[in-house]
Amino acid sequence: MKHIEVDLSKAIAFVDKGNFNQKCKLCAENDLKLKNKTGVGSDFLGWYDFPNKISDDLVYRINETASILRKNSEIIVVIGIGGSYLGAEAIINTLSGHFHCSKNNKPHIIFAGQNLSGDYHSELLSFLRGKKFSLIVISKSGTTTEPAIAFRLLRKELERSVGKEQAAKQIVAITDPKQGALRKLALQEKYTLFEIPSDIGGRYSVLSPVGLLPVACAGFDIQQLINGAKSMFEISNSNYAENPVYQYAALRHIFYSDSKTIEIIANYNPLLKSFSEWWKQLFGESEGKDKKGIFPVSVSYTTDLHSLGQYVQDGMRNIFETVLSVEIDKFDLKIPKDNLDHDNINYIAGKELGYVNKMAELGTILAHVSGGVPNIVIKIPELSEFYLGQLFYFFQKACAISGYLLGVNPFDQPGVESYKKNMFALLGKAGFEKDISEI
Amino acid sequence: MKHIEVDLSKAIAFVDKGNFNQKCKLCAENDLKLKNKTGVGSDFLGWYDFPNKISDDLVYRINETASILRKNSEIIVVIGIGGSYLGAEAIINTLSGHFHCSKNNKPHIIFAGQNLSGDYHSELLSFLRGKKFSLIVISKSGTTTEPAIAFRLLRKELERSVGKEQAAKQIVAITDPKQGALRKLALQEKYTLFEIPSDIGGRYSVLSPVGLLPVACAGFDIQQLINGAKSMFEISNSNYAENPVYQYAALRHIFYSDSKTIEIIANYNPLLKSFSEWWKQLFGESEGKDKKGIFPVSVSYTTDLHSLGQYVQDGMRNIFETVLSVEIDKFDLKIPKDNLDHDNINYIAGKELGYVNKMAELGTILAHVSGGVPNIVIKIPELSEFYLGQLFYFFQKACAISGYLLGVNPFDQPGVESYKKNMFALLGKAGFEKDISEI
């Protein structure tokens, strides 16, 4: 069975081999802390073996629920923010292809409650009018501001459209397994209910019902996603010298210590743009603490070679790149010959566009490396549920280990309370009166 | 008349007032170099007064051409990469609202030749089958690889669909005014032809036919865009102590000298995402030279407060933010009351979502500032052609001055030749044989 691979060849020249080996050993030690739950944040390690633990019953129930929603909806609105939606959006956008909003495959999946934009939510409500839609609301607490507002708006619209009783049959809640506002409402109103395991935080939750239900609703194979994650669980349990997760985490830490404090994740297939957004949350929110952390950036090449490419080649030398390199595209086409050849590209006539893209990729990696930017290349056989599952697990584990190497808790996010406190004070929320005078 | 404004109040505490004043004076001196064409790269200063120079005839011709294309097309495909499309995409995506691909307003504008993806271009060709479409191809040379390939593919499809003679009536070329492969072909085939002024480089070309024609095709008011730019030309000619362009450029340079080498452009309206892409090319490609330059990053809040927000609050302290703060949204809606208030948000029931967004914005700016991240706030009355025109001109001028302060040529991009050389060698292009052995 094929799997994703980490190609170190364009990065290894930048590091001392002994140091790299040492770091890989250190990764193995930190992985033990994860396995044995002896490191910081060990209340939130449920993701570590969830792919092996998720029951067939749960997968069946998710698929059944998705099947019913799909049969009865033109549109399924997924309400959630941060880790509650980024994973699902990553998978759906990667696998749905381009121009999918215009394709006839129903239902369409649309996201809401991922911002506070009046424009966005007004236009969404207009767009939904006259259409059959269902809601999936994803929130551990049920009180996070953005999804809470969106859920109020959309539930009101759904109830106006089909009545309260019918609406309840078209709402699914994914929330805390024991408590919380959303759970309470879901039980009361008899919404279909799924659980976010208590020991899995938002940005580590894509392979739980949080990601799996929306993805199943989009018509994709969640069992293959889980299988991919399971296979990466096995691969990442291997000897430290050959372990791709340790190798990636080790390189990242060495580069960071060498003042390469910006990591650019690059793809050559624009379908991976949303995947990059998921990756940025995972690493940025896990590592950005105590004035430390690698700053995560995403680009899509060759598009952004005509934008940030100049900077990557010649700007400050504090960058390394991680390339998501997909071996085969789903579709391809040949470059036609032209008798006049006015544009001088007959030399590639008859070649597939994917081949030209691959040479651009190789040419760019070599150019950037020669400019002093290490390139870690992650080879992905193709874009499918299985390999995405591998990728998600690979990055989650690498991120947890990276956080431990950095000396931070990879599983919390205390910094985000600052703006929330200010926002609540400015909005006049009870209990925040003291903060308003501070402001 | 209202105009965009730079609010320094959340940034000025981070700088020494004397130093700031000094830097503003320096900006004025560098602006003189631009005016008098005595600085580096002075062959490419056509953008500086183009809004005042663009003739009514040209505007009329652009609108006429757009009108014909609009009448005869369900879809207009704009082929270009980098500065040849990012400006147009920024304006169209900002003003078209959300869910516009599903709206009935025709024609739809779609971009091509902005990557080498076989997936993307295959699916585009499938999508176009059976639909009436026109092409606008934008390339100074006509030989840039990505748009050249896309143009071949799309021209072939168009000719197959309507015949060569009719196809020529549905193709518009925007290219060099005197020479080049695309100009040659356009004259031969009698395509409608527009010129990219020789003294305007790609990332400074949005207010030339490069941006104006696609935007007119989308149904927007290009005269207002130009008027906005003209008004900013006037505003940015003011005394150095009150000049917003100088103030912004001065602050950027002081922060950079203070090791705040990452600039995050943040919006609270996701319609501005594409604008941020344009901004990243402008600054990244202009400044990223000689191992120098501020690294440009974009986020959309409050979405990314649940992603990169933790890092911005608590990660490495080498960041400053520039907030695009829009005063009024086009649409808004009130948060409904709920008798149960299970989600604890009745305290904002009856308030508009835009108001909550504004308090989130203020709360975040204050939180980030207290965490050591200076915030420059650019106040935009509303999202319209006029204020976008002001924004484009504001940033272009600020970028040129920033480049001079940094001691680089803001108008070239020599670094991008490295990957191209490698790519051509790998593809076996004649003349690159020596490079293949180097590789």
JSON list of N, CA and C in Angstrom, two decimals, chain B residues 88-151:
[
{"chain": "B", "resi": 88, "resn": "ALA", "atom": "N", "xyz": [-7.92, 42.99, -10.92]},
{"chain": "B", "resi": 88, "resn": "ALA", "atom": "CA", "xyz": [-9.29, 42.79, -11.39]},
{"chain": "B", "resi": 88, "resn": "ALA", "atom": "C", "xyz": [-10.05, 41.85, -10.46]},
{"chain": "B", "resi": 89, "resn": "GLU", "atom": "N", "xyz": [-9.40, 40.75, -10.08]},
{"chain": "B", "resi": 89, "resn": "GLU", "atom": "CA", "xyz": [-10.07, 39.78, -9.20]},
{"chain": "B", "resi": 89, "resn": "GLU", "atom": "C", "xyz": [-10.40, 40.44, -7.86]},
{"chain": "B", "resi": 90, "resn": "ALA", "atom": "N", "xyz": [-9.49, 41.30, -7.37]},
{"chain": "B", "resi": 90, "resn": "ALA", "atom": "CA", "xyz": [-9.73, 41.98, -6.10]},
{"chain": "B", "resi": 90, "resn": "ALA", "atom": "C", "xyz": [-11.00, 42.82, -6.17]},
{"chain": "B", "resi": 91, "resn": "ILE", "atom": "N", "xyz": [-11.12, 43.60, -7.23]},
{"chain": "B", "resi": 91, "resn": "ILE", "atom": "CA", "xyz": [-12.28, 44.49, -7.34]},
{"chain": "B", "resi": 91, "resn": "ILE", "atom": "C", "xyz": [-13.57, 43.69, -7.54]},
{"chain": "B", "resi": 92, "resn": "ILE", "atom": "N", "xyz": [-13.52, 42.73, -8.44]},
{"chain": "B", "resi": 92, "resn": "ILE", "atom": "CA", "xyz": [-14.71, 41.94, -8.75]},
{"chain": "B", "resi": 92, "resn": "ILE", "atom": "C", "xyz": [-15.19, 41.17, -7.52]},
{"chain": "B", "resi": 93, "resn": "ASN", "atom": "N", "xyz": [-14.27, 40.53, -6.81]},
{"chain": "B", "resi": 93, "resn": "ASN", "atom": "CA", "xyz": [-14.69, 39.76, -5.64]},
{"chain": "B", "resi": 93, "resn": "ASN", "atom": "C", "xyz": [-15.16, 40.64, -4.49]},
{"chain": "B", "resi": 94, "resn": "THR", "atom": "N", "xyz": [-14.58, 41.84, -4.38]},
{"chain": "B", "resi": 94, "resn": "THR", "atom": "CA", "xyz": [-15.00, 42.73, -3.30]},
{"chain": "B", "resi": 94, "resn": "THR", "atom": "C", "xyz": [-16.43, 43.22, -3.53]},
{"chain": "B", "resi": 95, "resn": "LEU", "atom": "N", "xyz": [-16.73, 43.55, -4.79]},
{"chain": "B", "resi": 95, "resn": "LEU", "atom": "CA", "xyz": [-18.01, 44.21, -5.08]},
{"chain": "B", "resi": 95, "resn": "LEU", "atom": "C", "xyz": [-19.14, 43.28, -5.48]},
{"chain": "B", "resi": 96, "resn": "SER", "atom": "N", "xyz": [-18.80, 42.03, -5.81]},
{"chain": "B", "resi": 96, "resn": "SER", "atom": "CA", "xyz": [-19.85, 41.13, -6.30]},
{"chain": "B", "resi": 96, "resn": "SER", "atom": "C", "xyz": [-20.66, 40.49, -5.19]},
{"chain": "B", "resi": 97, "resn": "GLY", "atom": "N", "xyz": [-20.21, 40.61, -3.96]},
{"chain": "B", "resi": 97, "resn": "GLY", "atom": "CA", "xyz": [-20.93, 39.97, -2.88]},
{"chain": "B", "resi": 97, "resn": "GLY", "atom": "C", "xyz": [-20.65, 38.48, -2.82]},
{"chain": "B", "resi": 98, "resn": "HIS", "atom": "N", "xyz": [-21.33, 37.83, -1.91]},
{"chain": "B", "resi": 98, "resn": "HIS", "atom": "CA", "xyz": [-21.12, 36.40, -1.70]},
{"chain": "B", "resi": 98, "resn": "HIS", "atom": "C", "xyz": [-22.09, 35.59, -2.56]},
{"chain": "B", "resi": 99, "resn": "PHE", "atom": "N", "xyz": [-21.74, 34.32, -2.76]},
{"chain": "B", "resi": 99, "resn": "PHE", "atom": "CA", "xyz": [-22.59, 33.39, -3.52]},
{"chain": "B", "resi": 99, "resn": "PHE", "atom": "C", "xyz": [-22.86, 33.91, -4.93]},
{"chain": "B", "resi": 100, "resn": "HIS", "atom": "N", "xyz": [-21.92, 34.70, -5.48]},
{"chain": "B", "resi": 100, "resn": "HIS", "atom": "CA", "xyz": [-22.22, 35.29, -6.78]},
{"chain": "B", "resi": 100, "resn": "HIS", "atom": "C", "xyz": [-22.13, 34.31, -7.93]},
{"chain": "B", "resi": 101, "resn": "CYS", "atom": "N", "xyz": [-21.40, 33.19, -7.72]},
{"chain": "B", "resi": 101, "resn": "CYS", "atom": "CA", "xyz": [-21.35, 32.23, -8.82]},
{"chain": "B", "resi": 101, "resn": "CYS", "atom": "C", "xyz": [-22.71, 31.56, -8.98]},
{"chain": "B", "resi": 102, "resn": "SER", "atom": "N", "xyz": [-23.53, 31.66, -7.92]},
{"chain": "B", "resi": 102, "resn": "SER", "atom": "CA", "xyz": [-24.83, 31.03, -8.01]},
{"chain": "B", "resi": 102, "resn": "SER", "atom": "C", "xyz": [-25.92, 32.05, -8.32]},
{"chain": "B", "resi": 103, "resn": "LYS", "atom": "N", "xyz": [-25.52, 33.31, -8.34]},
{"chain": "B", "resi": 103, "resn": "LYS", "atom": "CA", "xyz": [-26.53, 34.33, -8.64]},
{"chain": "B", "resi": 103, "resn": "LYS", "atom": "C", "xyz": [-26.81, 34.32, -10.13]},
{"chain": "B", "resi": 104, "resn": "ASN", "atom": "N", "xyz": [-27.91, 34.95, -10.48]},
{"chain": "B", "resi": 104, "resn": "ASN", "atom": "CA", "xyz": [-28.28, 34.94, -11.89]},
{"chain": "B", "resi": 104, "resn": "ASN", "atom": "C", "xyz": [-27.64, 36.03, -12.70]},
{"chain": "B", "resi": 105, "resn": "ASN", "atom": "N", "xyz": [-26.92, 36.93, -12.04]},
{"chain": "B", "resi": 105, "resn": "ASN", "atom": "CA", "xyz": [-26.35, 38.03, -12.82]},
{"chain": "B", "resi": 105, "resn": "ASN", "atom": "C", "xyz": [-25.26, 37.49, -13.74]},
{"chain": "B", "resi": 106, "resn": "LYS", "atom": "N", "xyz": [-25.52, 37.72, -15.02]},
{"chain": "B", "resi": 106, "resn": "LYS", "atom": "CA", "xyz": [-24.56, 37.32, -16.03]},
{"chain": "B", "resi": 106, "resn": "LYS", "atom": "C", "xyz": [-23.91, 38.58, -16.58]},
{"chain": "B", "resi": 107, "resn": "PRO", "atom": "N", "xyz": [-22.74, 38.50, -17.23]},
{"chain": "B", "resi": 107, "resn": "PRO", "atom": "CA", "xyz": [-21.96, 37.26, -17.31]},
{"chain": "B", "resi": 107, "resn": "PRO", "atom": "C", "xyz": [-21.15, 37.00, -16.03]},
{"chain": "B", "resi": 108, "resn": "HIS", "atom": "N", "xyz": [-20.74, 35.78, -15.85]},
{"chain": "B", "resi": 108, "resn": "HIS", "atom": "CA", "xyz": [-19.80, 35.47, -14.79]},
{"chain": "B", "resi": 108, "resn": "HIS", "atom": "C", "xyz": [-18.39, 35.71, -15.32]},
{"chain": "B", "resi": 109, "resn": "ILE", "atom": "N", "xyz": [-17.53, 36.20, -14.44]},
{"chain": "B", "resi": 109, "resn": "ILE", "atom": "CA", "xyz": [-16.12, 36.38, -14.80]},
{"chain": "B", "resi": 109, "resn": "ILE", "atom": "C", "xyz": [-15.34, 35.23, -14.16]},
{"chain": "B", "resi": 110, "resn": "ILE", "atom": "N", "xyz": [-14.60, 34.51, -14.95]},
{"chain": "B", "resi": 110, "resn": "ILE", "atom": "CA", "xyz": [-13.78, 33.42, -14.44]},
{"chain": "B", "resi": 110, "resn": "ILE", "atom": "C", "xyz": [-12.34, 33.66, -14.87]},
{"chain": "B", "resi": 111, "resn": "PHE", "atom": "N", "xyz": [-11.39, 33.29, -14.02]},
{"chain": "B", "resi": 111, "resn": "PHE", "atom": "CA", "xyz": [-9.99, 33.51, -14.34]},
{"chain": "B", "resi": 111, "resn": "PHE", "atom": "C", "xyz": [-9.32, 32.22, -14.78]},
{"chain": "B", "resi": 112, "resn": "ALA", "atom": "N", "xyz": [-8.35, 32.34, -15.66]},
{"chain": "B", "resi": 112, "resn": "ALA", "atom": "CA", "xyz": [-7.61, 31.17, -16.14]},
{"chain": "B", "resi": 112, "resn": "ALA", "atom": "C", "xyz": [-6.16, 31.57, -16.40]},
{"chain": "B", "resi": 113, "resn": "GLY", "atom": "N", "xyz": [-5.30, 30.56, -16.57]},
{"chain": "B", "resi": 113, "resn": "GLY", "atom": "CA", "xyz": [-3.90, 30.86, -16.84]},
{"chain": "B", "resi": 113, "resn": "GLY", "atom": "C", "xyz": [-3.19, 31.46, -15.65]},
{"chain": "B", "resi": 114, "resn": "GLN", "atom": "N", "xyz": [-3.77, 31.29, -14.47]},
{"chain": "B", "resi": 114, "resn": "GLN", "atom": "CA", "xyz": [-3.13, 31.83, -13.25]},
{"chain": "B", "resi": 114, "resn": "GLN", "atom": "C", "xyz": [-2.46, 30.69, -12.47]},
{"chain": "B", "resi": 115, "resn": "ASN", "atom": "N", "xyz": [-2.41, 29.52, -13.10]},
{"chain": "B", "resi": 115, "resn": "ASN", "atom": "CA", "xyz": [-1.69, 28.38, -12.51]},
{"chain": "B", "resi": 115, "resn": "ASN", "atom": "C", "xyz": [-1.45, 27.37, -13.62]},
{"chain": "B", "resi": 116, "resn": "LEU", "atom": "N", "xyz": [-0.74, 26.28, -13.29]},
{"chain": "B", "resi": 116, "resn": "LEU", "atom": "CA", "xyz": [-0.47, 25.23, -14.29]},
{"chain": "B", "resi": 116, "resn": "LEU", "atom": "C", "xyz": [-1.22, 23.95, -13.94]},
{"chain": "B", "resi": 117, "resn": "SER", "atom": "N", "xyz": [-2.39, 24.11, -13.33]},
{"chain": "B", "resi": 117, "resn": "SER", "atom": "CA", "xyz": [-3.11, 22.94, -12.85]},
{"chain": "B", "resi": 117, "resn": "SER", "atom": "C", "xyz": [-3.93, 22.27, -13.95]},
{"chain": "B", "resi": 118, "resn": "GLY", "atom": "N", "xyz": [-3.62, 21.00, -14.19]},
{"chain": "B", "resi": 118, "resn": "GLY", "atom": "CA", "xyz": [-4.38, 20.21, -15.15]},
{"chain": "B", "resi": 118, "resn": "GLY", "atom": "C", "xyz": [-5.82, 20.05, -14.69]},
{"chain": "B", "resi": 119, "resn": "ASP", "atom": "N", "xyz": [-5.99, 19.83, -13.37]},
{"chain": "B", "resi": 119, "resn": "ASP", "atom": "CA", "xyz": [-7.34, 19.74, -12.79]},
{"chain": "B", "resi": 119, "resn": "ASP", "atom": "C", "xyz": [-8.14, 20.99, -13.13]},
{"chain": "B", "resi": 120, "resn": "TYR", "atom": "N", "xyz": [-7.57, 22.13, -12.81]},
{"chain": "B", "resi": 120, "resn": "TYR", "atom": "CA", "xyz": [-8.30, 23.39, -12.96]},
{"chain": "B", "resi": 120, "resn": "TYR", "atom": "C", "xyz": [-8.71, 23.63, -14.40]},
{"chain": "B", "resi": 121, "resn": "HIS", "atom": "N", "xyz": [-7.74, 23.48, -15.31]},
{"chain": "B", "resi": 121, "resn": "HIS", "atom": "CA", "xyz": [-8.05, 23.84, -16.70]},
{"chain": "B", "resi": 121, "resn": "HIS", "atom": "C", "xyz": [-8.92, 22.80, -17.40]},
{"chain": "B", "resi": 122, "resn": "SER", "atom": "N", "xyz": [-8.79, 21.53, -17.00]},
{"chain": "B", "resi": 122, "resn": "SER", "atom": "CA", "xyz": [-9.70, 20.50, -17.55]},
{"chain": "B", "resi": 122, "resn": "SER", "atom": "C", "xyz": [-11.13, 20.80, -17.12]},
{"chain": "B", "resi": 123, "resn": "GLU", "atom": "N", "xyz": [-11.29, 21.05, -15.83]},
{"chain": "B", "resi": 123, "resn": "GLU", "atom": "CA", "xyz": [-12.65, 21.30, -15.33]},
{"chain": "B", "resi": 123, "resn": "GLU", "atom": "C", "xyz": [-13.22, 22.59, -15.90]},
{"chain": "B", "resi": 124, "resn": "LEU", "atom": "N", "xyz": [-12.36, 23.56, -16.14]},
{"chain": "B", "resi": 124, "resn": "LEU", "atom": "CA", "xyz": [-12.84, 24.81, -16.74]},
{"chain": "B", "resi": 124, "resn": "LEU", "atom": "C", "xyz": [-13.37, 24.54, -18.14]},
{"chain": "B", "resi": 125, "resn": "LEU", "atom": "N", "xyz": [-12.62, 23.79, -18.92]},
{"chain": "B", "resi": 125, "resn": "LEU", "atom": "CA", "xyz": [-13.07, 23.49, -20.29]},
{"chain": "B", "resi": 125, "resn": "LEU", "atom": "C", "xyz": [-14.40, 22.73, -20.27]},
{"chain": "B", "resi": 126, "resn": "SER", "atom": "N", "xyz": [-14.54, 21.79, -19.34]},
{"chain": "B", "resi": 126, "resn": "SER", "atom": "CA", "xyz": [-15.81, 21.07, -19.24]},
{"chain": "B", "resi": 126, "resn": "SER", "atom": "C", "xyz": [-16.94, 22.03, -18.87]},
{"chain": "B", "resi": 127, "resn": "PHE", "atom": "N", "xyz": [-16.63, 22.92, -17.96]},
{"chain": "B", "resi": 127, "resn": "PHE", "atom": "CA", "xyz": [-17.64, 23.87, -17.49]},
{"chain": "B", "resi": 127, "resn": "PHE", "atom": "C", "xyz": [-18.11, 24.79, -18.60]},
{"chain": "B", "resi": 128, "resn": "LEU", "atom": "N", "xyz": [-17.18, 25.11, -19.52]},
{"chain": "B", "resi": 128, "resn": "LEU", "atom": "CA", "xyz": [-17.53, 26.05, -20.59]},
{"chain": "B", "resi": 128, "resn": "LEU", "atom": "C", "xyz": [-18.33, 25.41, -21.73]},
{"chain": "B", "resi": 129, "resn": "ARG", "atom": "N", "xyz": [-18.28, 24.10, -21.80]},
{"chain": "B", "resi": 129, "resn": "ARG", "atom": "CA", "xyz": [-18.93, 23.43, -22.93]},
{"chain": "B", "resi": 129, "resn": "ARG", "atom": "C", "xyz": [-20.41, 23.78, -22.97]},
{"chain": "B", "resi": 130, "resn": "GLY", "atom": "N", "xyz": [-20.85, 24.16, -24.15]},
{"chain": "B", "resi": 130, "resn": "GLY", "atom": "CA", "xyz": [-22.28, 24.48, -24.31]},
{"chain": "B", "resi": 130, "resn": "GLY", "atom": "C", "xyz": [-22.65, 25.88, -23.85]},
{"chain": "B", "resi": 131, "resn": "LYS", "atom": "N", "xyz": [-21.67, 26.64, -23.37]},
{"chain": "B", "resi": 131, "resn": "LYS", "atom": "CA", "xyz": [-21.99, 28.01, -22.92]},
{"chain": "B", "resi": 131, "resn": "LYS", "atom": "C", "xyz": [-21.34, 29.03, -23.86]},
{"chain": "B", "resi": 132, "resn": "LYS", "atom": "N", "xyz": [-21.97, 30.20, -23.96]},
{"chain": "B", "resi": 132, "resn": "LYS", "atom": "CA", "xyz": [-21.41, 31.28, -24.78]},
{"chain": "B", "resi": 132, "resn": "LYS", "atom": "C", "xyz": [-20.34, 31.99, -23.95]},
{"chain": "B", "resi": 133, "resn": "PHE", "atom": "N", "xyz": [-19.10, 31.96, -24.43]},
{"chain": "B", "resi": 133, "resn": "PHE", "atom": "CA", "xyz": [-18.06, 32.63, -23.65]},
{"chain": "B", "resi": 133, "resn": "PHE", "atom": "C", "xyz": [-17.12, 33.46, -24.53]},
{"chain": "B", "resi": 134, "resn": "SER", "atom": "N", "xyz": [-16.51, 34.45, -23.89]},
{"chain": "B", "resi": 134, "resn": "SER", "atom": "CA", "xyz": [-15.51, 35.29, -24.55]},
{"chain": "B", "resi": 134, "resn": "SER", "atom": "C", "xyz": [-14.22, 35.21, -23.76]},
{"chain": "B", "resi": 135, "resn": "LEU", "atom": "N", "xyz": [-13.13, 35.69, -24.38]},
{"chain": "B", "resi": 135, "resn": "LEU", "atom": "CA", "xyz": [-11.82, 35.64, -23.74]},
{"chain": "B", "resi": 135, "resn": "LEU", "atom": "C", "xyz": [-11.19, 37.02, -23.68]},
{"chain": "B", "resi": 136, "resn": "ILE", "atom": "N", "xyz": [-10.61, 37.35, -22.53]},
{"chain": "B", "resi": 136, "resn": "ILE", "atom": "CA", "xyz": [-9.74, 38.52, -22.44]},
{"chain": "B", "resi": 136, "resn": "ILE", "atom": "C", "xyz": [-8.37, 37.96, -22.04]},
{"chain": "B", "resi": 137, "resn": "VAL", "atom": "N", "xyz": [-7.38, 38.13, -22.90]},
{"chain": "B", "resi": 137, "resn": "VAL", "atom": "CA", "xyz": [-6.05, 37.61, -22.57]},
{"chain": "B", "resi": 137, "resn": "VAL", "atom": "C", "xyz": [-5.12, 38.79, -22.28]},
{"chain": "B", "resi": 138, "resn": "ILE", "atom": "N", "xyz": [-4.48, 38.71, -21.09]},
{"chain": "B", "resi": 138, "resn": "ILE", "atom": "CA", "xyz": [-3.69, 39.84, -20.61]},
{"chain": "B", "resi": 138, "resn": "ILE", "atom": "C", "xyz": [-2.26, 39.39, -20.36]},
{"chain": "B", "resi": 139, "resn": "SER", "atom": "N", "xyz": [-1.34, 39.89, -21.18]},
{"chain": "B", "resi": 139, "resn": "SER", "atom": "CA", "xyz": [0.06, 39.49, -21.03]},
{"chain": "B", "resi": 139, "resn": "SER", "atom": "C", "xyz": [0.92, 40.48, -21.80]},
{"chain": "B", "resi": 140, "resn": "LYS", "atom": "N", "xyz": [1.87, 41.10, -21.12]},
{"chain": "B", "resi": 140, "resn": "LYS", "atom": "CA", "xyz": [2.69, 42.10, -21.80]},
{"chain": "B", "resi": 140, "resn": "LYS", "atom": "C", "xyz": [3.47, 41.47, -22.95]},
{"chain": "B", "resi": 141, "resn": "SER", "atom": "N", "xyz": [4.11, 40.36, -22.66]},
{"chain": "B", "resi": 141, "resn": "SER", "atom": "CA", "xyz": [4.95, 39.72, -23.67]},
{"chain": "B", "resi": 141, "resn": "SER", "atom": "C", "xyz": [4.13, 38.77, -24.55]},
{"chain": "B", "resi": 142, "resn": "GLY", "atom": "N", "xyz": [3.18, 38.09, -23.95]},
{"chain": "B", "resi": 142, "resn": "GLY", "atom": "CA", "xyz": [2.46, 37.05, -24.68]},
{"chain": "B", "resi": 142, "resn": "GLY", "atom": "C", "xyz": [3.14, 35.71, -24.59]},
{"chain": "B", "resi": 143, "resn": "THR", "atom": "N", "xyz": [4.28, 35.67, -23.89]},
{"chain": "B", "resi": 143, "resn": "THR", "atom": "CA", "xyz": [5.01, 34.39, -23.82]},
{"chain": "B", "resi": 143, "resn": "THR", "atom": "C", "xyz": [5.09, 33.83, -22.40]},
{"chain": "B", "resi": 144, "resn": "THR", "atom": "N", "xyz": [4.55, 34.55, -21.41]},
{"chain": "B", "resi": 144, "resn": "THR", "atom": "CA", "xyz": [4.56, 34.00, -20.04]},
{"chain": "B", "resi": 144, "resn": "THR", "atom": "C", "xyz": [3.85, 32.66, -20.08]},
{"chain": "B", "resi": 145, "resn": "THR", "atom": "N", "xyz": [4.49, 31.63, -19.50]},
{"chain": "B", "resi": 145, "resn": "THR", "atom": "CA", "xyz": [4.06, 30.24, -19.71]},
{"chain": "B", "resi": 145, "resn": "THR", "atom": "C", "xyz": [2.59, 29.96, -19.36]},
{"chain": "B", "resi": 146, "resn": "GLU", "atom": "N", "xyz": [2.20, 30.32, -18.14]},
{"chain": "B", "resi": 146, "resn": "GLU", "atom": "CA", "xyz": [0.84, 29.94, -17.70]},
{"chain": "B", "resi": 146, "resn": "GLU", "atom": "C", "xyz": [-0.27, 30.53, -18.58]},
{"chain": "B", "resi": 147, "resn": "PRO", "atom": "N", "xyz": [-0.30, 31.85, -18.78]},
{"chain": "B", "resi": 147, "resn": "PRO", "atom": "CA", "xyz": [-1.37, 32.39, -19.63]},
{"chain": "B", "resi": 147, "resn": "PRO", "atom": "C", "xyz": [-1.23, 31.96, -21.09]},
{"chain": "B", "resi": 148, "resn": "ALA", "atom": "N", "xyz": [0.01, 31.74, -21.54]},
{"chain": "B", "resi": 148, "resn": "ALA", "atom": "CA", "xyz": [0.17, 31.31, -22.93]},
{"chain": "B", "resi": 148, "resn": "ALA", "atom": "C", "xyz": [-0.48, 29.95, -23.14]},
{"chain": "B", "resi": 149, "resn": "ILE", "atom": "N", "xyz": [-0.26, 29.03, -22.21]},
{"chain": "B", "resi": 149, "resn": "ILE", "atom": "CA", "xyz": [-0.86, 27.70, -22.33]},
{"chain": "B", "resi": 149, "resn": "ILE", "atom": "C", "xyz": [-2.38, 27.81, -22.25]},
{"chain": "B", "resi": 150, "resn": "ALA", "atom": "N", "xyz": [-2.86, 28.57, -21.27]},
{"chain": "B", "resi": 150, "resn": "ALA", "atom": "CA", "xyz": [-4.31, 28.70, -21.09]},
{"chain": "B", "resi": 150, "resn": "ALA", "atom": "C", "xyz": [-4.96, 29.31, -22.33]},
{"chain": "B", "resi": 151, "resn": "PHE", "atom": "N", "xyz": [-4.31, 30.30, -22.91]},
{"chain": "B", "resi": 151, "resn": "PHE", "atom": "CA", "xyz": [-4.87, 30.95, -24.09]},
{"chain": "B", "resi": 151, "resn": "PHE", "atom": "C", "xyz": [-4.94, 29.98, -25.27]}
]
